[in-house]
XYZ file of C-alpha atoms in Angstrom:
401
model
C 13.939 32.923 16.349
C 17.131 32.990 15.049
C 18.137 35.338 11.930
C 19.200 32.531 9.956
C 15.811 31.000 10.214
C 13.598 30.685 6.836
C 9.975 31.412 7.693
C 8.055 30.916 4.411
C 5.585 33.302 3.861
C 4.222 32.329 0.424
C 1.173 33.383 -0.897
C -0.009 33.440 2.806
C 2.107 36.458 3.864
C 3.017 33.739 5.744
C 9.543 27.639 7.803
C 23.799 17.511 26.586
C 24.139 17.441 22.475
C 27.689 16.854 21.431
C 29.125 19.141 18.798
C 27.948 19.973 15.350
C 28.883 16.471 13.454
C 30.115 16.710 10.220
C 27.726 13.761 8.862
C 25.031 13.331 6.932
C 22.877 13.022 8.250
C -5.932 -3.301 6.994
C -16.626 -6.715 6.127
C -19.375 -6.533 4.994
C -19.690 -2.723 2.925
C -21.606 -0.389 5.205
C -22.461 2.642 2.837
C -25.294 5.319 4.798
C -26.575 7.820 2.002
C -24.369 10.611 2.639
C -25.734 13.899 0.530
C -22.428 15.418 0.976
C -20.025 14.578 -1.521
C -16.708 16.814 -0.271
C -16.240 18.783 2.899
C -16.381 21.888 0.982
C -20.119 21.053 0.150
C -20.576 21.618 3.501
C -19.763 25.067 3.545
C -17.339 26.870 5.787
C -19.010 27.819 8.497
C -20.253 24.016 9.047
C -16.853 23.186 8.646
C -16.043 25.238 11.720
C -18.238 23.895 13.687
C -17.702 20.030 12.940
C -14.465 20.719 13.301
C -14.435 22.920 16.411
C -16.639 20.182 18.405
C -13.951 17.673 17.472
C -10.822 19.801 18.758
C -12.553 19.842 21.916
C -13.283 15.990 22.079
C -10.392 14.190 20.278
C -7.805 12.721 22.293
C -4.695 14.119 21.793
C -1.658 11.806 21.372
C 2.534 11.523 21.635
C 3.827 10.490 18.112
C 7.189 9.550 16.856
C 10.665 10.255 16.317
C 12.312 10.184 13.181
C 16.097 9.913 11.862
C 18.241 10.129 8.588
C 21.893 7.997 8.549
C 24.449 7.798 6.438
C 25.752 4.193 7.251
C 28.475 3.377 5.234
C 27.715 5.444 2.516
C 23.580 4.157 2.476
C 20.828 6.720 3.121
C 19.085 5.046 5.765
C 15.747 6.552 7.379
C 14.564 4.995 10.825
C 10.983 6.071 12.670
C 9.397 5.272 15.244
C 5.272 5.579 15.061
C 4.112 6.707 18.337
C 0.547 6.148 18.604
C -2.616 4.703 20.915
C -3.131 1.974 18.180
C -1.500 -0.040 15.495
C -4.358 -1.304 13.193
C -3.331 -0.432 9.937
C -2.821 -0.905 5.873
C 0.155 -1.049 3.859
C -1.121 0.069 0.123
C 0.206 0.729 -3.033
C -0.590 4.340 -4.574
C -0.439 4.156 -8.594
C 0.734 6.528 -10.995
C -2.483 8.569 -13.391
C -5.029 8.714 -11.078
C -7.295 12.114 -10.704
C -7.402 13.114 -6.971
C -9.636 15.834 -5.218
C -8.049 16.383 -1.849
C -10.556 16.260 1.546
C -10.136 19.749 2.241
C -12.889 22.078 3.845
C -11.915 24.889 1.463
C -10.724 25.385 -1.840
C -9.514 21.330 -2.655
C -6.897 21.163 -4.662
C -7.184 18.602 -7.590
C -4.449 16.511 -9.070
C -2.874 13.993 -10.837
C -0.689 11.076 -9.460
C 2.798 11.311 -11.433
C 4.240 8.462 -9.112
C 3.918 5.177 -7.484
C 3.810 4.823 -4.059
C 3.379 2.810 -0.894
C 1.929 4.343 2.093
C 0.854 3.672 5.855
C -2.736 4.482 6.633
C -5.000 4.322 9.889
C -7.388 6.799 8.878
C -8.176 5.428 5.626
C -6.860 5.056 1.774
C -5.282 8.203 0.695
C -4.718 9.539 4.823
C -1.384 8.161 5.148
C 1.104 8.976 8.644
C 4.230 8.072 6.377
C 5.185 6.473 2.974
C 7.512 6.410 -0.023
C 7.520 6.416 -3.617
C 9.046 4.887 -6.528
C 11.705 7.830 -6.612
C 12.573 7.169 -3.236
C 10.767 10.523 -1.057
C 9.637 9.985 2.025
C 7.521 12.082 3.881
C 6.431 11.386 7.532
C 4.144 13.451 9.624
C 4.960 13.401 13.426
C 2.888 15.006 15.991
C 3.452 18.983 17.164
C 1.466 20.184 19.764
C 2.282 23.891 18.867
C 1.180 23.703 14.811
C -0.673 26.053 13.526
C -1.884 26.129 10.114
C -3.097 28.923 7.637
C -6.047 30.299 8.307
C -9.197 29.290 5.931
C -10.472 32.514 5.276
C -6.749 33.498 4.413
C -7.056 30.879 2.007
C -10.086 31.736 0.970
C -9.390 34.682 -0.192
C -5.520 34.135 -2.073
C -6.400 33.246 -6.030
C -3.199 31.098 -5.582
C -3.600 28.999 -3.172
C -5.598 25.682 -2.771
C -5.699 23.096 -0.318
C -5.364 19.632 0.646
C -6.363 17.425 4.237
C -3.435 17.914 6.706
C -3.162 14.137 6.843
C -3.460 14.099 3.158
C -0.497 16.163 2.491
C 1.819 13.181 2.597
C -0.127 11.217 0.263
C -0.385 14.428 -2.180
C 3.402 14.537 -1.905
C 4.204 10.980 -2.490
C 2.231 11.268 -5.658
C 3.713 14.761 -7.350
C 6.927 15.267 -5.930
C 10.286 13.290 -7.046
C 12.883 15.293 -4.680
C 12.687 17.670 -1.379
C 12.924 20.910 -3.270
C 8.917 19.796 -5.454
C 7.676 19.675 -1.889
C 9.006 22.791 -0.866
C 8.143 24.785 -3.875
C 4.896 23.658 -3.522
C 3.464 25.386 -0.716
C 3.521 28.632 -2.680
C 0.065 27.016 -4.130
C -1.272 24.064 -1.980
C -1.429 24.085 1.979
C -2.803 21.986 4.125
C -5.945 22.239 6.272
C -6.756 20.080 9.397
C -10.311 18.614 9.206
C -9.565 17.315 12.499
C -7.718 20.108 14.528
C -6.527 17.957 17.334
C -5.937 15.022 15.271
C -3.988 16.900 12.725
C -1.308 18.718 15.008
C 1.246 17.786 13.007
C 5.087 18.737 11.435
C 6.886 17.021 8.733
C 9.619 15.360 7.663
C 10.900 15.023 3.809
C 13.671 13.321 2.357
C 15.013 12.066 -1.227
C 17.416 9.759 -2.473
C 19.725 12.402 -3.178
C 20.601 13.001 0.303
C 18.348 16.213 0.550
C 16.132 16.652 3.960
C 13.683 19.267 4.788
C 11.381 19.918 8.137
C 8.223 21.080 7.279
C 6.456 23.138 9.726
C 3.113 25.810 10.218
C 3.496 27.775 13.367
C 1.144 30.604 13.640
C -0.114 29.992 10.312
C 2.745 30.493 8.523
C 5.035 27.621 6.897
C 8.307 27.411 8.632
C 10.381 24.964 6.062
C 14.029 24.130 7.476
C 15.370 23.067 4.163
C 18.486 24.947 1.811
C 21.902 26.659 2.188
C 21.785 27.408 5.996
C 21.184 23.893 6.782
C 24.008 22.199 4.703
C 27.703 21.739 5.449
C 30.171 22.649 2.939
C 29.825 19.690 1.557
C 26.494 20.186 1.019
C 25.134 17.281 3.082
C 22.166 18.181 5.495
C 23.518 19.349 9.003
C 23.437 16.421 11.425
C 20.885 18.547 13.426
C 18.657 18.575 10.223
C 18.498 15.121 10.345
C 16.267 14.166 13.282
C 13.021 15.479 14.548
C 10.897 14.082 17.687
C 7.404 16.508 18.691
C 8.942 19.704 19.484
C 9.229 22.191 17.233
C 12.775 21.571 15.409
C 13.851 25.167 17.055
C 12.406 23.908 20.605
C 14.714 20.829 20.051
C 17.916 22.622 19.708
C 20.210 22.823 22.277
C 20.073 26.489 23.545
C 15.734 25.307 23.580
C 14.097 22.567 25.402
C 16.659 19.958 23.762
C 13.742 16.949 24.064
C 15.497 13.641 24.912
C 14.126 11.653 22.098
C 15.961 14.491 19.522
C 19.071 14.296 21.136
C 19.331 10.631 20.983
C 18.551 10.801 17.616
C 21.296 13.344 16.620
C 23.918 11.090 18.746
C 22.534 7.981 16.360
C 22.770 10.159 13.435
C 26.927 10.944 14.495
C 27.321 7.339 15.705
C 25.830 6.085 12.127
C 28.593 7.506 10.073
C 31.682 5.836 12.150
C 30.203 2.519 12.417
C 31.999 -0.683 12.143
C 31.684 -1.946 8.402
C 30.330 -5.110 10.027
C 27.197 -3.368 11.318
C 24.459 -4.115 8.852
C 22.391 -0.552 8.445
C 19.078 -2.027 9.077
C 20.099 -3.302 12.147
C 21.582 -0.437 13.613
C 18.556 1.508 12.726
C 16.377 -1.081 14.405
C 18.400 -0.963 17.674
C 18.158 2.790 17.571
C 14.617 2.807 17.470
C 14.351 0.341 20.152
C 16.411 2.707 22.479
C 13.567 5.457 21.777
C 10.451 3.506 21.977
C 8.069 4.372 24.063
C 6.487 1.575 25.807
C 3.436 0.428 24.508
C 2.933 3.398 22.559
C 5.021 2.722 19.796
C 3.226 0.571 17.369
C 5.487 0.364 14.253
C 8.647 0.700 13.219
C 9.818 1.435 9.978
C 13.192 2.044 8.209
C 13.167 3.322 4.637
C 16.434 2.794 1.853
C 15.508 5.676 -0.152
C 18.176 4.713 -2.947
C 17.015 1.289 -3.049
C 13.501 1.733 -2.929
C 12.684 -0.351 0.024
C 10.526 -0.346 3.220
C 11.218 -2.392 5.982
C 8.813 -2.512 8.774
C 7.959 -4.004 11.974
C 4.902 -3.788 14.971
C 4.370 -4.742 18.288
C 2.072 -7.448 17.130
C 4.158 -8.642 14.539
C 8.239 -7.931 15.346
C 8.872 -10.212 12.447
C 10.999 -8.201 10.087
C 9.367 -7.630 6.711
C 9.846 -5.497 3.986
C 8.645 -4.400 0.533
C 10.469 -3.384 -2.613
C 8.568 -1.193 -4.575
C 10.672 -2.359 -7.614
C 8.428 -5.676 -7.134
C 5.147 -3.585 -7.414
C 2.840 -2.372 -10.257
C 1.725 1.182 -9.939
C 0.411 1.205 -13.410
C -3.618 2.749 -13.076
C -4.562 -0.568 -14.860
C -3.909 -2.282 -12.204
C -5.906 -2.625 -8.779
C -3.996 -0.992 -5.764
C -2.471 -3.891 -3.405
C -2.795 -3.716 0.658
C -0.959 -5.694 3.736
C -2.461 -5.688 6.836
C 0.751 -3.911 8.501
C 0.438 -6.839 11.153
C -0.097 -9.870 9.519
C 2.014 -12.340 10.735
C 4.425 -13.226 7.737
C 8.512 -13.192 7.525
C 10.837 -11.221 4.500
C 9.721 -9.920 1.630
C 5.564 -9.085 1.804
C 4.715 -8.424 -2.387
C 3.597 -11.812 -2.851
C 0.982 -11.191 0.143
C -0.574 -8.174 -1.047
C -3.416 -8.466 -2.235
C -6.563 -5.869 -4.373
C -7.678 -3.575 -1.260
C -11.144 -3.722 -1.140
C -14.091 -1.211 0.372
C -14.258 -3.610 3.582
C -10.474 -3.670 4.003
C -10.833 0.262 3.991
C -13.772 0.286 6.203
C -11.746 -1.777 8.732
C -9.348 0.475 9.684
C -11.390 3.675 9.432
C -14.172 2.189 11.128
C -11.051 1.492 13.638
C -9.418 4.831 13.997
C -12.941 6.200 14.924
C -13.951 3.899 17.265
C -10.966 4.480 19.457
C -9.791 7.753 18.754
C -12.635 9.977 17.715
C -15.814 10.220 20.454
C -19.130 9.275 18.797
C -21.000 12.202 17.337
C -22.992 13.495 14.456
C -19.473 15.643 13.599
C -17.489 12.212 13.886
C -19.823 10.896 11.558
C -19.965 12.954 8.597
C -16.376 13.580 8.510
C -16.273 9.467 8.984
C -18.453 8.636 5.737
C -16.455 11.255 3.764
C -13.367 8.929 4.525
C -15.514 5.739 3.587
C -16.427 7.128 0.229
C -13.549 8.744 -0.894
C -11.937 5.872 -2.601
C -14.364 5.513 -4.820
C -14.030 9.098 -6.239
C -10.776 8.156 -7.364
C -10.384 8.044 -11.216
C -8.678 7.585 -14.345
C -8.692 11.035 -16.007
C -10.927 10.847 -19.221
C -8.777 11.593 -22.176
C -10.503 13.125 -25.647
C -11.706 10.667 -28.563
């Protein structure tokens, strides 16, 4: 590894390529009696187990690719979700509400400072990628090689707690405002797969500042490409800080494996900066991800304007181009959370289709992700229900009289 290389240790004791650029870079409710009420009820060493049936059974998948622009002077994010399905919801996250994460050990607890919208297959709160209302964005992609703390590490630091691997994303989206929160907090929450295979994952961070980090466990340690050594002068995020594909961001550099999908994306990132001002930006982020599809497995794509608080998105089912302004959204806890099916069938701007998410619409999707991804099983099942029921543990903090 090189010298320059930030490995973040924590509390864990345990972060052909032209030249270096100078740019910036959704039924009826089915509810079984389920006597557990967290997967830390369960104990650890059932953890293990449910989990270590389900890394041997889950099918493992190829997932995404990832860019940040600068095109003509907008931050522009473009990815590409990678994945053997599409189903999906498009909800809104509100500010105020108490959280216990799904982690097998030691779940951290919080409170939602911000607003946020979010993509999620495996249920409310288990998002793949979203933003909030002060324009982060965090996506996970898939990485074969992660590796993530081990529990009894965990276990046994005072400072540390822990949130669903998945879940880390949506824990972001609701405490952070810039890169720098997310970083700084992995001195006291990590996160822990409950589904090993499932959860192989990196990730990608951004804010409307411009700042970009790549956030990575390898050997359970967190790897976290993010300050000086990855800034120009300037101090805009190297070009080569910008993209990230499903090799390690070291594996993807060009004296490493230098994946195809990451070296497009760094020549898009270059490209994005010299463009003709006639080029609209979410066009040219559209055509770029259309160059690294893969086939039939990409199911979405989105493209995020971090400064102006906007998602655009499109599937394979639905190519229409939508999008959603989260200025046009309540996030107040008063208010019901809203939810898009991510393919129904509708043109521009989606707020006026969103509508309360309900049990069933959650149920849907999870019911979804499980029938096609996970194998049937008593392990499947429990960690299943804990999905289903999770929503409704969701609350308002109580305040004093």
């Amino acid at each position: 590894m090189n010298s320059r290389t930030t490995r973040t240790s924590r509390s864990l004791s345990s972060s052909h390529l032209p030249p270096e650029s100078t740019d910036m870079c959704s039924r009826h409710k089915c509810r079984p009696v389920n006597p557990f009420h967290s997967l830390a009820e369960l104990g650890l060493i059932a953890v293990v187990a449910v989990t270590g049936i389900l890394t041997m059974s889950v099918h493992p998948a190829v997932a995404c690719t990832v860019m940040r622009m600068n095109i003509h002077g907008q931050l522009v994010n473009a990815r590409n979700h990678d994945w053997p399905f599409g189903e999906a919801l498009v909800i809104t996250n509100l500010r105020g509400i108490e959280k216990t994460s799904l982690a097998p050990i030691k779940p951290a607890t919080w409170v939602s400072k911000y607003g946020s919208v979010s993509f999620c297959q495996f249920g409310r709160e288990i998002p793949f990628a979203g933003m909030n209302e002060k324009g982060l964005t965090v996506d996970l992609l898939h990485l074969p090689g992660a590796k993530f703390p081990n529990p009894a590490d965990v276990e046994a630091d005072p400072k540390l707690t822990a949130v669903n691997a998945i879940q880390w994303v949506q824990y972001q989206l609701d405490t952070a405002e810039n890169v720098a929160e997310v970083v700084d907090s992995l001195s006291s929450v990590v996160p822990i797969p409950m589904l090993p295979t499932v959860e192989t994952v990196h990730y990608f961070v951004t804010d409307a500042t411009g700042d970009v980090a790549v956030v990575e466990f390898l050997d359970g340690k967190a790897v976290v490409r993010h300050g000086e050594e990855y800034r120009l002068e300037d101090g805009t995020p190297m070009t080569r800080s910008c993209v990230l594909a499903n090799s390690s961001w070291e594996d993807s550099q060009p004296n490493r494996t230098n994946p195809y999908r990451y070296s497009q994306g760094v020549r898009f990132v270059e490209t994005a900066s010299r463009l003709d001002e006639q080029q609209a930006p979410i066009d040219y982020a559209n055509r770029c991800l259309m160059v690294l599809a893969q086939g039939r497995l990409t199911q979405w794509n989105l493209v995020y304007q971090p400064e102006e608080r906007r998602i655009h998105f499109r599937t394979q089912t639905s190519p229409k181009q939508r999008w959603i302004d989260l200025d046009d959204l309540s996030f107040d806890a008063d208010q019901p959370p809203q939810a898009i099916d991510v393919d129904r069938n509708v043109d521009g701007n989606v707020a006026t289709y969103m509508k309360s998410v309900t049990d069933a619409d959650n149920e849907r999707i999870v019911n979804h992700a499980f029938d096609h991804f996970v194998p049937a099983g008593l392990p499947s099942l429990m960690i299943k229900q804990l999905l289903l029921d999770y929503p409704d543990k969701l609350r308002v903090p109580q305040t004093a009289p």
